[in-house]
CSV table of N, CA and C in Angstrom, one decimal:
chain,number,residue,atom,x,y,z
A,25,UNK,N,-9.1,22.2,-36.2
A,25,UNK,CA,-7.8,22.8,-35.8
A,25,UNK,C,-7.8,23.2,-34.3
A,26,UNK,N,-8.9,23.8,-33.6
A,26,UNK,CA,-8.8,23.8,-32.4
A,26,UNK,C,-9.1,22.9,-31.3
A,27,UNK,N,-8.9,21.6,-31.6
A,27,UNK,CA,-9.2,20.5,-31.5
A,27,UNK,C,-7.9,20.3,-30.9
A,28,UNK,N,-7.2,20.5,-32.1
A,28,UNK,CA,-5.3,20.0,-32.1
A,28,UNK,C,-5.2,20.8,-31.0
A,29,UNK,N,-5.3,22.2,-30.7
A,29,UNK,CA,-4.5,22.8,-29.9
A,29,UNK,C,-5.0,22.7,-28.6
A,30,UNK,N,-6.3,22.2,-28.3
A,30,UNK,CA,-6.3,21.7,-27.4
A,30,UNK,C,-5.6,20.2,-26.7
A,31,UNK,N,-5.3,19.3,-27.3
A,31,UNK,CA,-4.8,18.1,-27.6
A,31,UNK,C,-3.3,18.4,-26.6
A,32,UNK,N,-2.6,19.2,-27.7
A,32,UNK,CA,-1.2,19.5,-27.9
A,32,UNK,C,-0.8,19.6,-26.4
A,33,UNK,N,-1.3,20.2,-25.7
A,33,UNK,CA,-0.4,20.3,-23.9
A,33,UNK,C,-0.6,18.9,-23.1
A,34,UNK,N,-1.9,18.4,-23.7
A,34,UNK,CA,-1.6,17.0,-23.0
A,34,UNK,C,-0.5,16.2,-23.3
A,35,UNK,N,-0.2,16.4,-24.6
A,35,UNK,CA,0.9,15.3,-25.6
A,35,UNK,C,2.2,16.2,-24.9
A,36,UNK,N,2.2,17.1,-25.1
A,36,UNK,CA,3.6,18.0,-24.1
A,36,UNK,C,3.8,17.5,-23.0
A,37,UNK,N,2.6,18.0,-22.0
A,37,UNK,CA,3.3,17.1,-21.1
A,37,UNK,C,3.6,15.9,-20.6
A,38,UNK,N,2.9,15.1,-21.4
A,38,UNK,CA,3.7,13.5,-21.3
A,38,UNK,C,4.2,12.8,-21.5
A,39,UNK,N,4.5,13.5,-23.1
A,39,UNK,CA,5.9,13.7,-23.5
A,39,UNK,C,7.2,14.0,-22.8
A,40,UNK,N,7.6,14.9,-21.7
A,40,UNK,CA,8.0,15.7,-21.0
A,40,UNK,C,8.1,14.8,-20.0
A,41,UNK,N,7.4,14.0,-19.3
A,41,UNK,CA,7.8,12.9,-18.7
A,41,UNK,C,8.0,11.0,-18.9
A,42,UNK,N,7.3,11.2,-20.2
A,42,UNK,CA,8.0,9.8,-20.7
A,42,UNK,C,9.0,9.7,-21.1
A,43,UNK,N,10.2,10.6,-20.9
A,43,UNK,CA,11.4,10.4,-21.3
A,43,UNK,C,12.2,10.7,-20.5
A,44,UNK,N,11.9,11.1,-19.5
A,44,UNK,CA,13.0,11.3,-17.9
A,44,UNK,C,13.0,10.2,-17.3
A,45,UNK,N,14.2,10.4,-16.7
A,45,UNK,CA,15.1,9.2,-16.5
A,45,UNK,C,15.4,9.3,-14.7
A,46,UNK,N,14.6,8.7,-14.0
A,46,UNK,CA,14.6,8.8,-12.8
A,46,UNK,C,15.7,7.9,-11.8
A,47,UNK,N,16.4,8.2,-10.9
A,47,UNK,CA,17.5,7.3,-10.5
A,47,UNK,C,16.9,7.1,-8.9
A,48,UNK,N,16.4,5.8,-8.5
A,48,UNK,CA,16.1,5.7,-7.4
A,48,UNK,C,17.1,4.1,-6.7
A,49,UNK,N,17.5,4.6,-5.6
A,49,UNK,CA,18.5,4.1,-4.9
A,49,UNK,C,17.1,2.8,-3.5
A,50,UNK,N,18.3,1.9,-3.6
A,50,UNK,CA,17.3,0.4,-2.8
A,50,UNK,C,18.3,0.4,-1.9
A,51,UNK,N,18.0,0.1,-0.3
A,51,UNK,CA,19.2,-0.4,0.6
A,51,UNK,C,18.4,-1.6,1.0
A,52,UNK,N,18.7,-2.7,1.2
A,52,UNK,CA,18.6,-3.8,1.4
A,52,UNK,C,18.9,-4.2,2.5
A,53,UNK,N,18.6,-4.4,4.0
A,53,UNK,CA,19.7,-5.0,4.9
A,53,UNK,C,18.7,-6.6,4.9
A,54,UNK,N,20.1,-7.4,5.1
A,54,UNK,CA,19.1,-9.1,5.1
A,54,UNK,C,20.0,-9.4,7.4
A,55,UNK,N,19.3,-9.8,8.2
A,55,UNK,CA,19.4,-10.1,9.2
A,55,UNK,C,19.7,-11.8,9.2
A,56,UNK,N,21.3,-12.1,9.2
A,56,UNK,CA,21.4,-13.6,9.0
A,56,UNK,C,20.9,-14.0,10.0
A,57,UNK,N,20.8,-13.8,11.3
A,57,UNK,CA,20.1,-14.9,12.2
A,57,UNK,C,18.8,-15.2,11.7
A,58,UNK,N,17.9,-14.4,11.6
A,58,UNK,CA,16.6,-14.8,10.5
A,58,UNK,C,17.0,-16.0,9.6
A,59,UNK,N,17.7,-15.5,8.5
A,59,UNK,CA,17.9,-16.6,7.3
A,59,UNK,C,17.9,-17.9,8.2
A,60,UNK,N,19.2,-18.2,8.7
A,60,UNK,CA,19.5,-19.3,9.9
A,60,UNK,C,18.3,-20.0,10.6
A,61,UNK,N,17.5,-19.3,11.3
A,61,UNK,CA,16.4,-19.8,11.7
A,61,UNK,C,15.5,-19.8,11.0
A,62,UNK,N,15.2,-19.6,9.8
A,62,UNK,CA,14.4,-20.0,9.0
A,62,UNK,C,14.4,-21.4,8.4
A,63,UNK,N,16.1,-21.3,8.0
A,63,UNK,CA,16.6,-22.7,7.1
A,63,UNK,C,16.1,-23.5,8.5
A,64,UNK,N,16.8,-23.3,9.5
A,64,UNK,CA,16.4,-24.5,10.3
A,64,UNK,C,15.3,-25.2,10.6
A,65,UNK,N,13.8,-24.3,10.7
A,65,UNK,CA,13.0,-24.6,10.7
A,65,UNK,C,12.3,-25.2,9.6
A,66,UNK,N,13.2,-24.9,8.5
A,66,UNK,CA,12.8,-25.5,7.1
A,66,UNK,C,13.5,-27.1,7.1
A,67,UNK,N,14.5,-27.0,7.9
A,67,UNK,CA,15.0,-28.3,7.8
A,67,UNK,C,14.3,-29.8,8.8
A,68,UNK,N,14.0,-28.8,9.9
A,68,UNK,CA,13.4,-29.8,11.1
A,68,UNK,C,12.2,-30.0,10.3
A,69,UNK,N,11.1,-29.0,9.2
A,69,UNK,CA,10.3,-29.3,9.0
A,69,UNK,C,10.2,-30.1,7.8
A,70,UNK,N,11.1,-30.2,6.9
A,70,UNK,CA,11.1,-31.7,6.2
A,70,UNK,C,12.0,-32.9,6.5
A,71,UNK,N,12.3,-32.6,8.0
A,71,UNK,CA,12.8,-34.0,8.1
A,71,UNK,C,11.7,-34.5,9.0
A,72,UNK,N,10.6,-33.9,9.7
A,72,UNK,CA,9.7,-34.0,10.1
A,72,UNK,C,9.3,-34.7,9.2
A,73,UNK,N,8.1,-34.3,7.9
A,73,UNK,CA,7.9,-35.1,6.9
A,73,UNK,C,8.1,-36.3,6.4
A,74,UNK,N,9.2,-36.0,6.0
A,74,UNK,CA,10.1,-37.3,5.0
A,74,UNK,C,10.7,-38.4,6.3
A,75,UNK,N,11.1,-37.8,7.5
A,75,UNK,CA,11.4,-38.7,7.9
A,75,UNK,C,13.3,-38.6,8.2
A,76,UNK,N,14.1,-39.0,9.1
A,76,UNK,CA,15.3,-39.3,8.7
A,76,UNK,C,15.8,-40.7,7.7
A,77,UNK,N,16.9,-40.3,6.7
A,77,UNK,CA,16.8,-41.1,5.6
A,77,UNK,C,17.7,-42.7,6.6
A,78,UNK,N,18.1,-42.3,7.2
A,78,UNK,CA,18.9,-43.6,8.7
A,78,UNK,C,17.7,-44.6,8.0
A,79,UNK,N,16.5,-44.2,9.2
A,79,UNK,CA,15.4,-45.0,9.8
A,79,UNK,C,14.9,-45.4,8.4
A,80,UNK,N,14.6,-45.0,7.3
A,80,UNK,CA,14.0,-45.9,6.3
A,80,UNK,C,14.4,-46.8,6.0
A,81,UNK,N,16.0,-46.5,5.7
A,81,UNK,CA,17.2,-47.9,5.3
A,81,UNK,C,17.1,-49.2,5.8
């Protein structure tokens, strides 16, 4: 029995926190010139690759 009541404050308190409900807020900023220069370099770099589809034809 003093086993249990030792037990019991740990189960309390985490109990006490497994059920609160925390509200945490995200701000996001995205920098379009990045995106833009990204895609571009994504673009030059598979047409690098693959080639322009013109020149295969």
């Amino acid at each position: 029995m003093s086993s249990y009541f030792r037990i019991l404050p740990i189960f309390i308190f985490f109990g006490n926190f497994g059920c609160t409900v925390m509200k945490t807020e995200h701000h996001i900023t995205l920098d379009h010139n990045i995106s833009i220069k990204i895609e571009k370099e994504v673009n030059d770099f598979l047409d690098d690759l693959y080639g322009d589809e013109k020149e295969s034809e």
